[in-house]
XYZ file of N, CA and C in Angstrom:
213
model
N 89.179 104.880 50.620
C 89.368 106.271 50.953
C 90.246 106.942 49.919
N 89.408 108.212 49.758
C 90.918 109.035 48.753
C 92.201 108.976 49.463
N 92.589 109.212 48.441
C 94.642 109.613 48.818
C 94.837 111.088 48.825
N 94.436 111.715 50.201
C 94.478 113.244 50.704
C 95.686 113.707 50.105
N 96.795 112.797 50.591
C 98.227 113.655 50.566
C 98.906 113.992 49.005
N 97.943 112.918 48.260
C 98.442 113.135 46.989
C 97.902 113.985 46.063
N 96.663 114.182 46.466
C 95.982 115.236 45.605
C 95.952 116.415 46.039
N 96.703 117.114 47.445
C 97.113 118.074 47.447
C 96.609 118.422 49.323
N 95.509 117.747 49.401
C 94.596 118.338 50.526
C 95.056 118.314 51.636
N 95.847 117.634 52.010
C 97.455 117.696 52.994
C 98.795 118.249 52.537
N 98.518 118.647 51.384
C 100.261 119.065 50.870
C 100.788 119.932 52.116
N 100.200 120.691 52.669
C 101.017 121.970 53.318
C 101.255 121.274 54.735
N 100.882 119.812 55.301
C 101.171 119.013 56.158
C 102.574 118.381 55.893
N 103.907 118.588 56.835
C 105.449 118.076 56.377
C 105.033 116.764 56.669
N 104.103 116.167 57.236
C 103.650 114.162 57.413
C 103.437 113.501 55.982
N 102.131 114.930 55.632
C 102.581 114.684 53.646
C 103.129 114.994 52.278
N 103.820 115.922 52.704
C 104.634 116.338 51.850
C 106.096 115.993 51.802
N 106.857 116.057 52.873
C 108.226 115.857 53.294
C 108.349 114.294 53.017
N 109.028 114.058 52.088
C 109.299 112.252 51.878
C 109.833 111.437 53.178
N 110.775 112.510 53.849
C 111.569 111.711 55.323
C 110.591 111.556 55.798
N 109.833 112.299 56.479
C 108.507 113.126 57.260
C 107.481 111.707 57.244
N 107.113 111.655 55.762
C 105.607 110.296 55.806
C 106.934 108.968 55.648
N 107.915 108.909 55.599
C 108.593 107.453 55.996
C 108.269 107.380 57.240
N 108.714 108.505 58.081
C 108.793 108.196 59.155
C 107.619 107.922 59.757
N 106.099 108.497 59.545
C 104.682 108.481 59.442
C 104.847 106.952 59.668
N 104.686 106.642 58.149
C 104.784 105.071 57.794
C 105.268 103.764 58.962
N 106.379 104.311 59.487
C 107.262 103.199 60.162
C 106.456 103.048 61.618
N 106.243 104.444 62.077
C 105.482 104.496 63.232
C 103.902 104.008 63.242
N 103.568 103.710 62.247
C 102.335 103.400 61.979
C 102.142 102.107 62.030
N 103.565 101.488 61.139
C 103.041 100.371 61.180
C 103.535 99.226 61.941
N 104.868 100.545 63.151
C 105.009 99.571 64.398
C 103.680 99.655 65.444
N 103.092 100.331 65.464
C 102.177 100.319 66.144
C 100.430 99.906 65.552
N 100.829 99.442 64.505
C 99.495 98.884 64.025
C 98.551 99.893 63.210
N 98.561 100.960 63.075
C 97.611 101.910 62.744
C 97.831 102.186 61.311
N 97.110 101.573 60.567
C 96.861 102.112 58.752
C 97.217 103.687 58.811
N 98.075 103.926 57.848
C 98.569 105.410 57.746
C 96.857 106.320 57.022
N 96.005 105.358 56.679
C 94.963 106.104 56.088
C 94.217 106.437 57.362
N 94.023 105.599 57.858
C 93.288 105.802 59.185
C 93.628 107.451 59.906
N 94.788 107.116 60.405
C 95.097 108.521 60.751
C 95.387 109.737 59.494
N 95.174 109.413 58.084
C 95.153 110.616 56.870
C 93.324 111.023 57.254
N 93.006 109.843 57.184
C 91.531 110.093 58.046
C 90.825 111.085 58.932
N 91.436 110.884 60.167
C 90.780 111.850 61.295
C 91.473 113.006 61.082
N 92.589 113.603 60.260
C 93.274 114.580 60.552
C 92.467 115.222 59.237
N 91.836 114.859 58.015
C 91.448 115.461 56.959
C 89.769 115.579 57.721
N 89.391 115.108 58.590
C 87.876 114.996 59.298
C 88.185 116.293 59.904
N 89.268 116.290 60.894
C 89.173 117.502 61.658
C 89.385 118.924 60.985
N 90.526 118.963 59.886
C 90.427 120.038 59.125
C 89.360 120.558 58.266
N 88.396 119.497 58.066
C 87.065 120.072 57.482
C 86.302 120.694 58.358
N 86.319 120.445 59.445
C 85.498 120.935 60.633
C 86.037 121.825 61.283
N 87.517 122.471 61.385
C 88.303 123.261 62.025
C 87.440 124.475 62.293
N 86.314 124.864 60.987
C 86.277 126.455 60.996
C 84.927 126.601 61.624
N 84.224 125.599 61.703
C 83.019 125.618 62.470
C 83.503 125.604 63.795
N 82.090 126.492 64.601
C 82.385 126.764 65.787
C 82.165 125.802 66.668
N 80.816 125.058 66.561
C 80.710 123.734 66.991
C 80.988 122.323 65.828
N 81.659 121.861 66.094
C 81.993 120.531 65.008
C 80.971 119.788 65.416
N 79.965 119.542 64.881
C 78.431 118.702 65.512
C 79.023 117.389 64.414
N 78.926 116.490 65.225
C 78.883 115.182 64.950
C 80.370 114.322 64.702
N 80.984 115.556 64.909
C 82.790 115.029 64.939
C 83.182 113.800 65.816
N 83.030 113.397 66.789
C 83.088 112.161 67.674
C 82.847 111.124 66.941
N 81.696 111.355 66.186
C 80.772 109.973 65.694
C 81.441 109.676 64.677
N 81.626 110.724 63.992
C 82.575 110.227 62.948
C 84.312 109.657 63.052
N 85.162 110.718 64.217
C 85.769 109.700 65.392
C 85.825 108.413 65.188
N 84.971 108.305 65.776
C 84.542 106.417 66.646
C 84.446 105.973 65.246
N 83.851 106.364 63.995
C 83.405 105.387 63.417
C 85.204 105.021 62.132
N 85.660 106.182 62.229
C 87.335 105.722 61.816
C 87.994 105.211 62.544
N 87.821 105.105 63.853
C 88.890 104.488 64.749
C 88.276 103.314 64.832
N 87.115 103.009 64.600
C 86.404 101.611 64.611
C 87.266 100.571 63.763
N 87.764 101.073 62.725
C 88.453 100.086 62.200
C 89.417 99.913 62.170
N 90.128 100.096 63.465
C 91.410 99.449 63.805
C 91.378 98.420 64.363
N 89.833 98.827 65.021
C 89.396 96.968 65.805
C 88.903 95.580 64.355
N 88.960 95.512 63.801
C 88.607 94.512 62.780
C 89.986 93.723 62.041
């Protein structure tokens, strides 16, 4: 997966921009198991889809990032 936060496409997100902000991202992530990409993931999925009125097929794509937390 690209690196959203670094090439800008999250900059205006304080999770990726604020250095305290993605430590703290980080720590919570990886007490609880969840790849910090995973969730750079669904949050750069949903902002592509924000402006549509129906997000058609958003779930599927969902399920299919959260799928790999099970592996």
């Amino acid at each position: 997966m690209e690196n959203y936060g670094d090439d800008g496409y999250l900059a205006d997100l304080p999770l990726w921009s604020d250095d305290n902000a993605r430590a703290l991202l980080e720590e919570v992530c990886t007490r609880h198991g969840v790849p910090v990409d995973v969730l750079t993931e669904l949050v750069v999925t949903q902002r592509e889809r924000q402006h549509q009125e129906r997000a058609h097929g958003i779930n599927k794509r969902f399920e299919e990032i959260l799928g790999r937390l099970q592996k």
